[in-house]
Coordinates of C-alpha atoms in Angstrom, one line a residue:
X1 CA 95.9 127.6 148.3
X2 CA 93.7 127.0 145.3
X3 CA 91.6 124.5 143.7
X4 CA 91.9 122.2 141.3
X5 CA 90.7 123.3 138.1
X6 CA 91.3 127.1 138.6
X7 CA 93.8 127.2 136.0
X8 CA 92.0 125.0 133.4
X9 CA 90.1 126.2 130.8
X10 CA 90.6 128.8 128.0
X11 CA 92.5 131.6 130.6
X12 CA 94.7 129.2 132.3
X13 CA 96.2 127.3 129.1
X14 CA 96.5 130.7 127.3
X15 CA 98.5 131.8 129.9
X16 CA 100.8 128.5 129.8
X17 CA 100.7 128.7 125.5
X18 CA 102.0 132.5 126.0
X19 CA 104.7 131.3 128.2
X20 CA 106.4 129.8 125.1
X21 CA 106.7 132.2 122.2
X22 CA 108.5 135.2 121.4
X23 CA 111.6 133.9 123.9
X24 CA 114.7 135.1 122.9
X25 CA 117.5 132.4 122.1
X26 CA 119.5 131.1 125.4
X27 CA 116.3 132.3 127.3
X28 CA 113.7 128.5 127.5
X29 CA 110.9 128.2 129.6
X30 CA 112.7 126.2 132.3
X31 CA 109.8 124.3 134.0
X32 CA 110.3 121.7 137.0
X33 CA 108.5 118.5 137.2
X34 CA 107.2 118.4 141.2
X35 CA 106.2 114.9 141.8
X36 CA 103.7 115.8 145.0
X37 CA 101.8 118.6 146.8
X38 CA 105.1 119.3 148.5
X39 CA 107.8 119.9 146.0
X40 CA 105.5 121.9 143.8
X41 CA 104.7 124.4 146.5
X42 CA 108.9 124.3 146.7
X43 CA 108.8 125.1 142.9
X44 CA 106.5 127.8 143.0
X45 CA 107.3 129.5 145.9
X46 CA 111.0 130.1 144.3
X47 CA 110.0 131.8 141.1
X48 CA 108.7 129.2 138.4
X49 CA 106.2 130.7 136.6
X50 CA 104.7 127.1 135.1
X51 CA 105.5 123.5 136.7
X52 CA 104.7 120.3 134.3
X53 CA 104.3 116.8 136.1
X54 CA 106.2 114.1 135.3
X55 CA 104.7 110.5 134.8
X56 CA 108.0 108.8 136.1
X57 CA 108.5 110.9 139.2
X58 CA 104.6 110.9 140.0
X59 CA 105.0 106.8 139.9
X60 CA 108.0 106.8 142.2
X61 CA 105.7 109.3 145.0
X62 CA 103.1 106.9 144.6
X63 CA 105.1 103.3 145.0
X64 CA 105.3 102.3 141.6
X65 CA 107.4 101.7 138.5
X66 CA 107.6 104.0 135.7
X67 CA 104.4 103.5 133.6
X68 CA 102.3 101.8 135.5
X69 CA 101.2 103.9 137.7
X70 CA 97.0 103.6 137.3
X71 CA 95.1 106.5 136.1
X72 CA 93.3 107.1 138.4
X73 CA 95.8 107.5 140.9
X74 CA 98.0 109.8 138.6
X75 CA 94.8 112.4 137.9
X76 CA 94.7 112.1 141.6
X77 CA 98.3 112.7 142.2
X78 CA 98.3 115.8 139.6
X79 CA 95.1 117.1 140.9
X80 CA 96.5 117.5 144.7
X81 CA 99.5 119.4 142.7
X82 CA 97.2 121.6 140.9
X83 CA 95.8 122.9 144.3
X84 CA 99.1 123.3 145.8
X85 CA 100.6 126.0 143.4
X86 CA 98.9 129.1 142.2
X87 CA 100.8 128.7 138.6
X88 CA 99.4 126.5 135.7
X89 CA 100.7 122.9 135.9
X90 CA 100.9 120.8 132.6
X91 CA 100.8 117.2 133.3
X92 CA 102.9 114.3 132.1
X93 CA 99.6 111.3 131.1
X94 CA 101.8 109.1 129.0
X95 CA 100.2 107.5 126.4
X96 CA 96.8 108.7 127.8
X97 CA 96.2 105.2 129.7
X98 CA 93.7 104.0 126.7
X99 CA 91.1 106.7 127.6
X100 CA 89.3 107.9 124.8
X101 CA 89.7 111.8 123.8
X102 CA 87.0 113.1 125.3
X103 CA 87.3 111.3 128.5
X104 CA 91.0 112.1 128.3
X105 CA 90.6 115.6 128.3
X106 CA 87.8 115.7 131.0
X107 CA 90.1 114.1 133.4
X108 CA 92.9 116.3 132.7
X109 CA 90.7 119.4 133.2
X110 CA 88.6 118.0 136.3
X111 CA 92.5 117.6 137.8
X112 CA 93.1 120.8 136.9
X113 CA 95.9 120.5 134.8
X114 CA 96.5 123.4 131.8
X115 CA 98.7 120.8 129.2
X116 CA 99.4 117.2 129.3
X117 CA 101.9 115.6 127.4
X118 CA 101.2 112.5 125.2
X119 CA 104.1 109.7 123.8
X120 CA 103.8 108.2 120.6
X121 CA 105.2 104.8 122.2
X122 CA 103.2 102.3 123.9
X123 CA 104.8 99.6 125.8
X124 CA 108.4 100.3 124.5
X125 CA 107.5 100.1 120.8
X126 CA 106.7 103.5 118.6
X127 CA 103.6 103.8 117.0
X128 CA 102.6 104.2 113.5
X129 CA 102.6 108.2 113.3
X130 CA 99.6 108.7 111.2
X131 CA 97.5 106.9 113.8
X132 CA 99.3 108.5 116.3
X133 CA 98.7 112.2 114.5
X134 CA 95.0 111.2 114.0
X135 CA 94.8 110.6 118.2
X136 CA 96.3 114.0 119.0
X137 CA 93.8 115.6 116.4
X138 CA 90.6 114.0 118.6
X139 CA 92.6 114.9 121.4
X140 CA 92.8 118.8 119.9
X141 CA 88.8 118.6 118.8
X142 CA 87.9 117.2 122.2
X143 CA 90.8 120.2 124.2
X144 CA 89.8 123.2 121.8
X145 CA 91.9 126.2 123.5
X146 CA 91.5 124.8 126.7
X147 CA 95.2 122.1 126.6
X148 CA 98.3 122.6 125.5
X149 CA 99.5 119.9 124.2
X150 CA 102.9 118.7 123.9
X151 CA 103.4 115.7 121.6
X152 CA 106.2 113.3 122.8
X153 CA 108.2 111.7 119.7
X154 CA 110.1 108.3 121.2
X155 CA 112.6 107.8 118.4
X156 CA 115.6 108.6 120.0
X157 CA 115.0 106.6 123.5
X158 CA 113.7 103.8 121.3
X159 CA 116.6 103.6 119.0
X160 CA 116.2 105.4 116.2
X161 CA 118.6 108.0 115.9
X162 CA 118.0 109.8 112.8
X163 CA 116.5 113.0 113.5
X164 CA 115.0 113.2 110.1
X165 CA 112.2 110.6 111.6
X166 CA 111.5 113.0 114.2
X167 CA 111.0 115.8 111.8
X168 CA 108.5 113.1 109.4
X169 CA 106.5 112.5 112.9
X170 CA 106.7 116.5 114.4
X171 CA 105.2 117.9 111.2
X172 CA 102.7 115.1 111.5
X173 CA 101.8 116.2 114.9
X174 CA 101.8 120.3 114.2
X175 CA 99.4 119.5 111.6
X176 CA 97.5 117.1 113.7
X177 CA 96.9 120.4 116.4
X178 CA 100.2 119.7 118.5
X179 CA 101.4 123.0 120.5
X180 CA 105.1 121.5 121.0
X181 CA 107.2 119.1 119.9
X182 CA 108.8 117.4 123.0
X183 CA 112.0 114.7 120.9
X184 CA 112.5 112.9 124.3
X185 CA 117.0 111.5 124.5
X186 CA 117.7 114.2 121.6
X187 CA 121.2 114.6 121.7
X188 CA 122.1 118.3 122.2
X189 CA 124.4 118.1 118.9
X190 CA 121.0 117.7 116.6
X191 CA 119.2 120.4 118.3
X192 CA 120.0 123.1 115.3
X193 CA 118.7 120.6 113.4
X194 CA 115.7 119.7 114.6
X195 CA 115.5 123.2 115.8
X196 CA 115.4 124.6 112.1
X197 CA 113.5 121.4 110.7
X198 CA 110.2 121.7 112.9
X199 CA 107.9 124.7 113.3
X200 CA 106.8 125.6 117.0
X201 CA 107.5 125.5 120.4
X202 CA 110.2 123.1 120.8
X203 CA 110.9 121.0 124.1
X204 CA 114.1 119.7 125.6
X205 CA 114.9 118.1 128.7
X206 CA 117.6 118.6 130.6
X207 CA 120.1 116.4 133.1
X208 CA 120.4 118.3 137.0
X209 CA 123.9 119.2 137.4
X210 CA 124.9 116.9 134.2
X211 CA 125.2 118.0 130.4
X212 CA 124.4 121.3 129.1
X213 CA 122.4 124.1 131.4
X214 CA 119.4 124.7 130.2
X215 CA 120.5 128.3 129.0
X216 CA 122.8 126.4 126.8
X217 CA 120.0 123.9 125.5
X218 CA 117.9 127.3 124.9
X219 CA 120.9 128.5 122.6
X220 CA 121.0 125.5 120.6
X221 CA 117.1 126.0 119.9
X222 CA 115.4 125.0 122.6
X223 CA 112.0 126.8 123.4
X224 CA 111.4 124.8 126.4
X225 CA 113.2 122.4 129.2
X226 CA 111.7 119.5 131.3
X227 CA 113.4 117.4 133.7
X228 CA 111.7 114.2 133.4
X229 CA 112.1 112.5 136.9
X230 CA 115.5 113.8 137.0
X231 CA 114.8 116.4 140.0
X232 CA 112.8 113.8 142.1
X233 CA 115.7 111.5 141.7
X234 CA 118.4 114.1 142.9
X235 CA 115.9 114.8 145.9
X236 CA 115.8 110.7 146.5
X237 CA 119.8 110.9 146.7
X238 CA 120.0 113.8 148.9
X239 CA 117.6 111.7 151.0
X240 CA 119.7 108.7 151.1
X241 CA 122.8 110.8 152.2
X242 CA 120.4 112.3 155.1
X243 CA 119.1 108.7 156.0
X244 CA 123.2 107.8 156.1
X245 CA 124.4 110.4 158.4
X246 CA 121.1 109.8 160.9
X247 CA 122.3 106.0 161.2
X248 CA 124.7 104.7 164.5
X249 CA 127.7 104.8 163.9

């Protein structure tokens, strides 16, 4: 058992930032998004070298709908994961709940969380990159070493399906400090594209037991694969079958 905060800080998100470069193609940090004290120890304990949160499957733990779970009660939630696991956990904070950098970053480090990922979206509609870069730079200045973070680009889930926009808004959010680039619904047929068109650490996520393996996704350029709340939703269906088969008959 550990404490939260033992893996923020300069050591801990070097360790994490290390984790993604110099992989070889087909060979992606795969990294599982526990959604409570429980599943993360399950995580760990089979191998995973690095968990990362996410904001959906946090919010169904915790009784609520996707994205509007309070802050407060998702540091809290990520915190009590942090001191489950002994590996560094990055944590899903969506749009960063209106906190200001510094405050941002505090929390994220009090809960003991190495990386955080941030969505350039706010209430279903994308926001005007340049703003969006200039947030993630405060964010950077405020983090130093001590976050990774991975910049969320919406375009795809919110419509847009060129992936030239995604490009614009990744080289807008390297420059800005971003570690990784994290195209959220990217199809797996643009990932050579996007791939070759944006420097860095690029982040992928995958469908449990639908769509390409993430081995696949790794050889079409991904650097890194998330789940989104797709692991806690398979572990609500096995749940349902259990809950069946416990009913009379």
């Amino acid at each position: 058992m550990v404490t939260a905060g033992e893996h923020a800080g300069p050591d801990g998100a070097g360790v994490f930032r290390a984790l993604h470069h110099h992989r070889a193609p087909g060979d992606p940090l795969v990294l599982p998004g526990p959604w409570d004290a429980a599943s993360a120890r399950v995580f760990a304990e089979a191998g995973f070298p690095a968990l990362a949160t996410p904001s959906a499957g946090v919010a169904a733990s915790l009784g609520y709908e996707d994205g509007r779970t309070p802050a407060d009660e998702m540091f809290a939630a990520v915190a009590r994961i942090t001191r489950a696991v002994d590996v560094p956990v990055s944590a899903d904070v969506e749009g960063g709940y209106g906190l200001a950098p510094k405050e941002l970053v505090e929390r994220l480090l009090e809960a003991g969380a190495v990386g955080c990922n941030l969505e350039d979206s706010e209430d279903g509609v994308l926001q005007d990159p340049h703003r969006h870069a200039d947030r993630l730079a405060e964010v950077r200045a405020a983090a130093g070493d001590r976050l990774f973070l991975n910049a969320r680009v919406d375009t795809f889930v919110r419509g847009i399906t060129d992936p030239e926009r995604v490009i614009e808004r990744a080289a807008l959010y390297v420059a800005a400090g971003a570690d990784c680039v994290y195209p959220i619904g990217a199809p797996a047929g643009v990932l050579p594209l996007l791939r070759s068109g944006i420097e860095g650490p690029l982040n992928v996520n995958a469908l449990p037991g639908r769509g390409p393996s993430p081995a696949e996704l790794g050889a079409l350029g991904a650097t890194r694969i998330t789940f989104g709340p797709g692991l806690q939703l398979r572990a609500a269906r096995a749940l349902r079958e259990i809950a069946a088969e416990l009913l009379p008959k």
